XYZ file of C-alpha atoms in Angstrom:
306
model
C -116.040 51.312 54.434
C -115.882 48.407 56.377
C -114.606 48.071 59.867
C -111.573 45.882 58.806
C -110.537 48.621 56.074
C -110.923 51.286 58.675
C -108.581 49.347 60.935
C -106.147 48.804 57.883
C -105.932 52.562 57.383
C -105.217 53.322 60.953
C -102.521 50.813 61.178
C -100.803 52.192 58.226
C -97.995 54.670 58.911
C -96.918 57.535 56.405
C -93.445 57.622 57.721
C -92.806 53.938 57.180
C -94.291 54.383 53.413
C -91.820 56.960 52.920
C -89.023 55.055 53.935
C -90.220 52.081 52.027
C -90.123 54.182 48.658
C -86.750 55.434 49.620
C -85.397 51.992 49.996
C -87.112 50.958 46.886
C -85.517 54.028 44.851
C -82.202 53.558 46.249
C -81.973 49.558 46.401
C -80.406 49.859 49.823
C -81.491 50.352 53.514
C -78.318 51.886 54.381
C -78.457 54.495 51.587
C -82.190 55.288 52.242
C -81.225 55.791 56.019
C -78.317 58.195 55.032
C -80.703 60.190 52.579
C -83.498 60.258 55.316
C -81.144 60.987 58.281
C -82.386 57.966 60.384
C -80.504 54.765 61.570
C -80.366 51.868 59.415
C -81.578 49.682 62.274
C -84.589 51.885 62.726
C -85.553 51.855 58.839
C -85.091 47.952 58.826
C -87.581 47.843 62.083
C -90.266 50.235 60.254
C -89.968 47.829 57.130
C -90.350 44.717 59.009
C -93.522 46.367 61.101
C -94.849 47.331 57.535
C -94.337 43.654 56.401
C -96.080 42.471 59.602
C -98.863 44.916 59.160
C -99.689 43.615 55.610
C -98.860 40.049 56.490
C -96.776 39.733 53.395
C -93.005 39.746 52.514
C -92.301 43.218 50.468
C -88.447 43.039 50.300
C -85.905 40.511 49.466
C -82.664 41.520 51.557
C -79.426 40.249 50.243
C -75.765 41.361 50.462
C -76.046 43.936 47.645
C -79.220 45.427 49.006
C -82.868 44.715 48.401
C -85.099 43.544 45.719
C -89.019 43.950 45.655
C -91.491 40.859 45.910
C -94.533 41.113 43.852
C -96.393 42.632 46.747
C -93.616 45.070 47.084
C -94.032 46.116 43.562
C -97.746 46.685 44.277
C -97.285 48.558 47.390
C -94.477 50.953 45.920
C -97.067 51.767 43.044
C -99.864 52.810 45.559
C -97.472 54.409 48.193
C -96.096 56.559 45.330
C -99.521 57.777 44.279
C -100.488 58.277 47.852
C -97.485 60.275 48.668
C -97.813 62.419 45.679
C -101.586 63.129 46.415
C -100.588 64.166 49.970
C -97.899 66.570 48.651
C -100.464 68.146 46.007
C -103.183 68.517 48.893
C -100.604 70.104 51.109
C -99.548 72.506 48.185
C -103.038 73.374 47.424
C -104.025 74.028 51.045
C -101.044 76.044 51.500
C -101.968 78.533 48.889
C -105.020 79.266 50.797
C -102.695 81.083 53.179
C -101.698 83.509 50.271
C -105.136 84.410 49.233
C -106.268 81.573 46.814
C -109.791 81.113 47.435
C -110.242 77.949 45.485
C -108.789 75.241 43.039
C -110.272 73.895 39.963
C -108.502 70.985 38.180
C -109.126 70.760 34.476
C -108.028 68.299 31.995
C -108.696 69.321 28.435
C -108.071 68.072 24.747
C -105.600 69.646 22.579
C -108.317 71.003 20.367
C -109.734 72.715 23.362
C -106.637 73.896 24.790
C -105.447 75.483 21.334
C -108.709 76.875 20.001
C -110.777 78.034 23.038
C -109.447 77.846 26.496
C -106.720 80.712 26.569
C -109.064 83.431 25.987
C -112.029 81.872 28.104
C -109.791 81.162 31.060
C -108.044 84.432 30.720
C -111.555 86.178 31.098
C -112.389 83.965 33.951
C -109.245 84.707 35.883
C -109.647 88.571 35.417
C -112.962 88.287 37.059
C -111.754 85.884 39.546
C -108.311 86.593 40.504
C -108.154 84.482 43.591
C -109.211 81.109 42.010
C -106.228 79.083 40.981
C -106.872 76.770 37.959
C -104.654 73.798 37.322
C -104.983 72.839 33.524
C -103.552 69.776 31.894
C -103.826 68.907 28.213
C -104.445 65.062 27.485
C -106.071 62.988 24.858
C -109.904 62.869 25.079
C -110.052 59.457 26.174
C -107.488 60.202 29.029
C -109.623 63.484 29.808
C -112.784 61.107 30.368
C -110.765 58.703 32.360
C -109.368 61.511 34.666
C -112.801 62.730 35.518
C -114.250 59.270 36.090
C -111.283 58.602 38.602
C -111.646 62.016 40.292
C -108.283 63.284 39.061
C -110.076 66.171 37.348
C -113.028 68.299 38.511
C -113.890 69.311 34.882
C -113.009 67.726 31.597
C -113.211 69.626 28.207
C -113.105 67.222 25.003
C -114.636 65.607 22.229
C -117.157 62.840 23.524
C -117.810 61.193 20.387
C -116.528 57.962 21.865
C -118.748 58.023 25.067
C -118.362 59.146 28.469
C -119.996 56.373 30.403
C -122.025 57.462 33.236
C -120.456 60.939 33.129
C -122.716 64.229 32.897
C -121.896 66.540 29.899
C -122.831 70.034 28.956
C -122.063 71.664 25.429
C -118.980 73.853 25.236
C -117.943 74.651 21.674
C -118.244 73.215 18.140
C -115.305 72.908 15.770
C -114.742 71.999 12.222
C -111.900 69.573 11.150
C -110.233 70.644 7.515
C -107.489 69.227 5.544
C -104.021 70.929 5.728
C -101.947 70.791 2.524
C -99.017 72.704 1.194
C -100.108 75.637 -1.078
C -98.598 73.889 -4.239
C -100.442 70.573 -3.298
C -102.870 69.210 -6.041
C -105.704 69.175 -3.534
C -105.163 72.786 -2.482
C -107.496 74.146 -5.271
C -110.442 72.180 -3.877
C -113.372 74.207 -2.327
C -114.088 71.267 -0.129
C -113.219 67.458 -0.161
C -114.568 64.259 1.141
C -112.078 62.559 3.436
C -111.792 59.299 1.309
C -110.162 61.581 -1.719
C -107.310 62.081 0.726
C -106.443 58.404 1.116
C -104.050 58.139 -1.853
C -101.771 60.611 -0.154
C -99.364 60.275 2.632
C -100.784 61.684 5.996
C -99.138 63.249 8.897
C -101.579 62.328 11.867
C -101.781 62.914 15.503
C -101.384 60.160 18.190
C -103.230 56.903 17.380
C -105.772 57.353 20.161
C -106.498 60.874 19.598
C -110.093 61.503 18.805
C -109.100 63.120 15.235
C -106.954 60.170 14.343
C -109.608 57.694 15.286
C -112.302 59.480 13.483
C -110.096 59.429 10.417
C -109.202 55.799 10.926
C -113.050 54.868 11.145
C -113.761 56.947 7.923
C -111.124 55.152 6.124
C -112.177 51.652 7.335
C -115.765 52.520 6.243
C -114.469 52.631 2.524
C -112.358 49.592 3.101
C -109.086 51.617 2.881
C -106.266 52.452 5.213
C -104.479 55.658 5.922
C -101.079 55.993 4.248
C -99.499 57.373 7.554
C -96.130 58.535 7.201
C -95.472 59.857 11.004
C -97.429 60.317 14.202
C -96.899 63.774 16.060
C -97.852 64.849 19.416
C -99.241 68.375 18.683
C -100.713 70.459 15.910
C -97.862 72.831 15.508
C -95.564 69.745 14.730
C -98.289 68.683 12.259
C -98.121 71.897 10.514
C -94.263 72.131 10.213
C -94.304 68.367 8.989
C -96.812 69.319 6.238
C -94.878 72.460 5.567
C -91.785 70.320 4.684
C -93.326 67.968 2.473
C -93.850 64.967 4.921
C -97.552 64.588 3.924
C -101.108 66.237 4.511
C -103.046 66.261 7.719
C -106.405 66.920 9.502
C -106.923 69.382 12.305
C -109.317 71.823 13.737
C -109.827 74.957 11.427
C -109.574 77.526 14.165
C -106.348 75.761 15.373
C -104.794 76.138 11.984
C -105.966 79.799 11.673
C -104.177 80.742 14.990
C -101.110 78.887 13.710
C -101.058 79.958 10.199
C -97.617 81.527 10.251
C -96.068 77.952 9.791
C -95.217 77.642 6.093
C -97.347 78.150 3.085
C -100.302 76.044 3.865
C -103.850 76.179 2.748
C -107.021 74.654 4.761
C -109.494 72.671 2.744
C -112.822 72.251 4.414
C -113.865 68.458 4.739
C -117.455 67.457 3.682
C -117.801 64.435 5.870
C -120.545 64.865 8.876
C -117.977 63.604 11.411
C -115.779 66.660 10.493
C -118.214 68.851 12.645
C -117.447 67.965 16.113
C -118.861 68.894 19.405
C -116.521 69.805 22.450
C -118.262 69.367 25.660
C -117.747 70.073 29.409
C -117.700 66.769 31.469
C -118.156 66.097 35.098
C -119.086 63.197 37.251
C -121.959 65.314 38.795
C -122.279 69.007 37.975
C -124.593 69.685 40.893
C -121.827 68.615 43.590
C -118.901 70.441 42.158
C -117.190 72.856 44.491
C -118.270 76.359 44.289
C -115.275 77.653 42.404
C -115.618 74.729 39.802
C -119.416 75.635 39.258
C -118.315 79.398 38.742
C -115.832 78.093 36.083
C -118.704 75.744 34.726
C -121.078 78.625 34.404
C -118.511 80.968 32.538
C -117.656 78.214 30.023
C -121.239 77.323 29.335
C -122.877 78.776 26.214
C -125.211 81.650 26.954
C -128.652 81.012 25.782
C -129.784 82.860 22.727
C -131.653 86.020 23.656
């Protein structure tokens, strides 16, 4: 960090940032002062000092309240992010007083969350009850970005679209299958190439999900497009839509088996090479992970064959 950057950090005042956010949220210095139990003149003075520190106007004051300048909009974004991080840090650190001996932040794809992580994380917690795991479900591309930006210690996702400079380790393999109603013409197939499904309406996951992107590429290679009737956010919603005649869909086989109670549905294996996928563990640097994260990494990593 350069000396000027250190000086800037020292001049920033958290209380002033909190008051700035309050003023932005309420649109008025007076209302913010009432909510924060502080004199309006004191709030105004802190905001003026903040503008002087940053050498730029942040607010336009008028009789109805305040409006943000472009610089103010930018500061509001960063201030909210900073205050949220501080609150999260406080929450995590306070838990050490109650016996927690480490935090691991994981972002994982829906396929990993539905198919494998409940059992794997449950077994880990039974062995390490004092470790707290924060798990968030995201699209694979968002998982990779979270690890890159430091929002997650570990990512678990499909990495077919690349992970940049991140490190990866194998976790599990899954197989994509075509889900159709039991009475559908394709239900009698022992296995099928994806291109044979393109004449039918599809129920798809979000357009940026790794499964939908793989389907889109496969269709484009055939000079075709997917006849998409609806996008859904989850695999259970996909099954319900398919069971009610809205189309056919592609999802991981194990996930379908775990949710098989949804309607009269049949899974038809896909013959395409891309239908066999690798789910991997992702980190910026496995060797520099905190001790508790490395414990979990070892637990999730496949055991070598004897």
